[in-house]
Amino acid sequence: KRLAVIDIDAKRRETLLTNLRGHYPDVEITHEAGDPAKIDILANATPMGMCVDDPLPFPLEDIRSDTMVADAVTKPPMTRFLDAAKAKGCTIQQGNEMADAQQPMFLEILGVVEPGTLTT
């Protein structure tokens, strides 16, 4: 049980880490990725990848081929990050797949639909 949150904005990162630690006291929550070979799930939740010349948000050289790699970027659907992960044999999840799965929850939170009326 380990979660690493990496963010270049130290204040935003520390706020999130503090909140997560309060909700999940049994999970080691850190700001360091640690050994890439021990990562089971790797998610990019930044806009890095929207532009073709963006650097990869995380180096993929040392991740395992059974690591699940997800990208929140919806356009383009296949980012360089996902292409590189797929080339390593990783299972990937595109940003549009994440957005589609979360849409019913957002509609409920915004009050657009009644809770429980939409299914995924």
CSV table of C-alpha atoms in Angstrom, one decimal:
chain,number,residue,atom,x,y,z
A,1,LYS,CA,0.0,0.0,0.0
A,2,ARG,CA,2.0,2.9,-1.3
A,3,LEU,CA,0.9,6.0,-3.3
A,4,ALA,CA,3.3,8.5,-4.7
A,5,VAL,CA,2.1,12.0,-5.8
A,6,ILE,CA,4.5,13.9,-8.0
A,7,ASP,CA,3.8,17.6,-8.6
A,8,ILE,CA,6.1,20.4,-9.4
A,9,ASP,CA,4.0,22.8,-7.3
A,10,ALA,CA,5.2,22.0,-3.8
A,11,LYS,CA,2.4,23.8,-2.0
A,12,ARG,CA,-0.3,22.0,-4.0
A,13,ARG,CA,1.5,18.7,-3.6
A,14,GLU,CA,1.8,19.1,0.1
A,15,THR,CA,-1.8,20.0,0.5
A,16,LEU,CA,-2.9,16.9,-1.4
A,17,LEU,CA,-0.5,14.7,0.5
A,18,THR,CA,-1.8,16.0,3.8
A,19,ASN,CA,-5.4,15.4,2.8
A,20,LEU,CA,-4.7,11.9,1.4
A,21,ARG,CA,-2.8,10.9,4.6
A,22,GLY,CA,-5.7,12.0,6.7
A,23,HIS,CA,-8.1,9.8,4.7
A,24,TYR,CA,-5.8,6.8,4.2
A,25,PRO,CA,-3.7,6.5,7.4
A,26,ASP,CA,-2.7,2.9,6.5
A,27,VAL,CA,-1.2,3.8,3.2
A,28,GLU,CA,2.3,5.1,2.8
A,29,ILE,CA,1.8,8.4,0.9
A,30,THR,CA,4.9,10.1,-0.4
A,31,HIS,CA,6.1,12.6,-3.0
A,32,GLU,CA,8.8,10.3,-4.3
A,33,ALA,CA,8.2,7.7,-7.1
A,34,GLY,CA,10.7,5.2,-5.8
A,35,ASP,CA,11.8,2.2,-7.8
A,36,PRO,CA,10.0,2.3,-11.2
A,37,ALA,CA,10.2,-1.5,-11.3
A,38,LYS,CA,7.9,-1.6,-8.3
A,39,ILE,CA,5.1,0.6,-9.8
A,40,ASP,CA,1.9,-1.3,-10.5
A,41,ILE,CA,-0.2,1.6,-11.7
A,42,LEU,CA,1.2,4.8,-13.2
A,43,ALA,CA,-1.2,7.7,-14.1
A,44,ASN,CA,-0.4,11.0,-15.7
A,45,ALA,CA,-3.0,13.5,-14.4
A,46,THR,CA,-1.2,16.6,-15.9
A,47,PRO,CA,-1.8,18.3,-19.3
A,48,MET,CA,1.7,17.1,-20.4
A,49,GLY,CA,1.1,15.2,-23.6
A,50,MET,CA,-1.4,17.6,-25.2
A,51,CYS,CA,1.3,19.1,-27.4
A,52,VAL,CA,3.4,16.8,-29.6
A,53,ASP,CA,6.7,18.2,-28.3
A,54,ASP,CA,5.8,17.8,-24.6
A,55,PRO,CA,8.3,15.7,-22.6
A,56,LEU,CA,7.1,12.4,-21.1
A,57,PRO,CA,5.6,13.1,-17.6
A,58,PHE,CA,7.5,10.1,-16.2
A,59,PRO,CA,10.4,8.1,-17.5
A,60,LEU,CA,9.2,4.7,-18.7
A,61,GLU,CA,12.5,2.9,-19.3
A,62,ASP,CA,12.5,0.9,-16.0
A,63,ILE,CA,8.8,0.2,-15.6
A,64,ARG,CA,7.6,-3.4,-15.9
A,65,SER,CA,5.6,-4.6,-18.9
A,66,ASP,CA,2.7,-5.5,-16.5
A,67,THR,CA,2.4,-2.0,-15.2
A,68,MET,CA,-0.9,-0.4,-15.9
A,69,VAL,CA,-0.3,3.1,-17.5
A,70,ALA,CA,-3.1,5.7,-17.7
A,71,ASP,CA,-3.2,9.2,-19.1
A,72,ALA,CA,-5.8,11.8,-18.3
A,73,VAL,CA,-5.1,13.7,-21.5
A,74,THR,CA,-8.0,13.3,-23.9
A,75,LYS,CA,-6.6,15.0,-27.0
A,76,PRO,CA,-4.7,13.5,-28.6
A,77,PRO,CA,-6.3,10.1,-27.6
A,78,MET,CA,-2.9,8.4,-27.9
A,79,THR,CA,-0.1,10.5,-26.3
A,80,ARG,CA,3.6,9.8,-26.6
A,81,PHE,CA,3.4,8.6,-23.0
A,82,LEU,CA,0.8,6.0,-23.9
A,83,ASP,CA,2.6,5.0,-27.1
A,84,ALA,CA,5.8,4.4,-25.2
A,85,ALA,CA,4.0,2.4,-22.5
A,86,LYS,CA,2.2,0.3,-25.1
A,87,ALA,CA,5.5,-0.4,-26.9
A,88,LYS,CA,6.8,-1.8,-23.5
A,89,GLY,CA,3.8,-4.1,-23.4
A,90,CYS,CA,2.0,-2.3,-20.7
A,91,THR,CA,-1.8,-2.2,-20.5
A,92,ILE,CA,-2.9,1.4,-21.1
A,93,GLN,CA,-6.0,3.5,-20.4
A,94,GLN,CA,-6.6,6.6,-22.6
A,95,GLY,CA,-7.9,9.8,-21.2
A,96,ASN,CA,-11.2,9.6,-23.0
A,97,GLU,CA,-11.8,6.2,-21.4
A,98,MET,CA,-11.3,7.8,-17.9
A,99,ALA,CA,-13.5,10.8,-18.8
A,100,ASP,CA,-16.3,8.5,-20.1
A,101,ALA,CA,-16.2,6.4,-16.9
A,102,GLN,CA,-16.4,9.5,-14.7
A,103,GLN,CA,-19.0,11.4,-16.6
A,104,PRO,CA,-22.1,10.0,-14.8
A,105,MET,CA,-20.5,10.9,-11.4
A,106,PHE,CA,-19.9,14.4,-12.5
A,107,LEU,CA,-23.4,14.8,-13.8
A,108,GLU,CA,-24.7,13.7,-10.4
A,109,ILE,CA,-22.4,16.0,-8.5
A,110,LEU,CA,-23.5,18.9,-10.6
A,111,GLY,CA,-27.2,18.1,-10.1
A,112,VAL,CA,-27.8,17.5,-13.8
A,113,VAL,CA,-29.2,14.1,-13.2
A,114,GLU,CA,-30.6,12.3,-10.1
A,115,PRO,CA,-28.1,10.0,-8.3
A,116,GLY,CA,-28.3,6.5,-9.5
A,117,THR,CA,-30.1,7.2,-12.8
A,118,LEU,CA,-27.1,6.8,-15.0
A,119,THR,CA,-25.0,3.7,-15.4
A,120,THR,CA,-21.6,3.2,-16.9
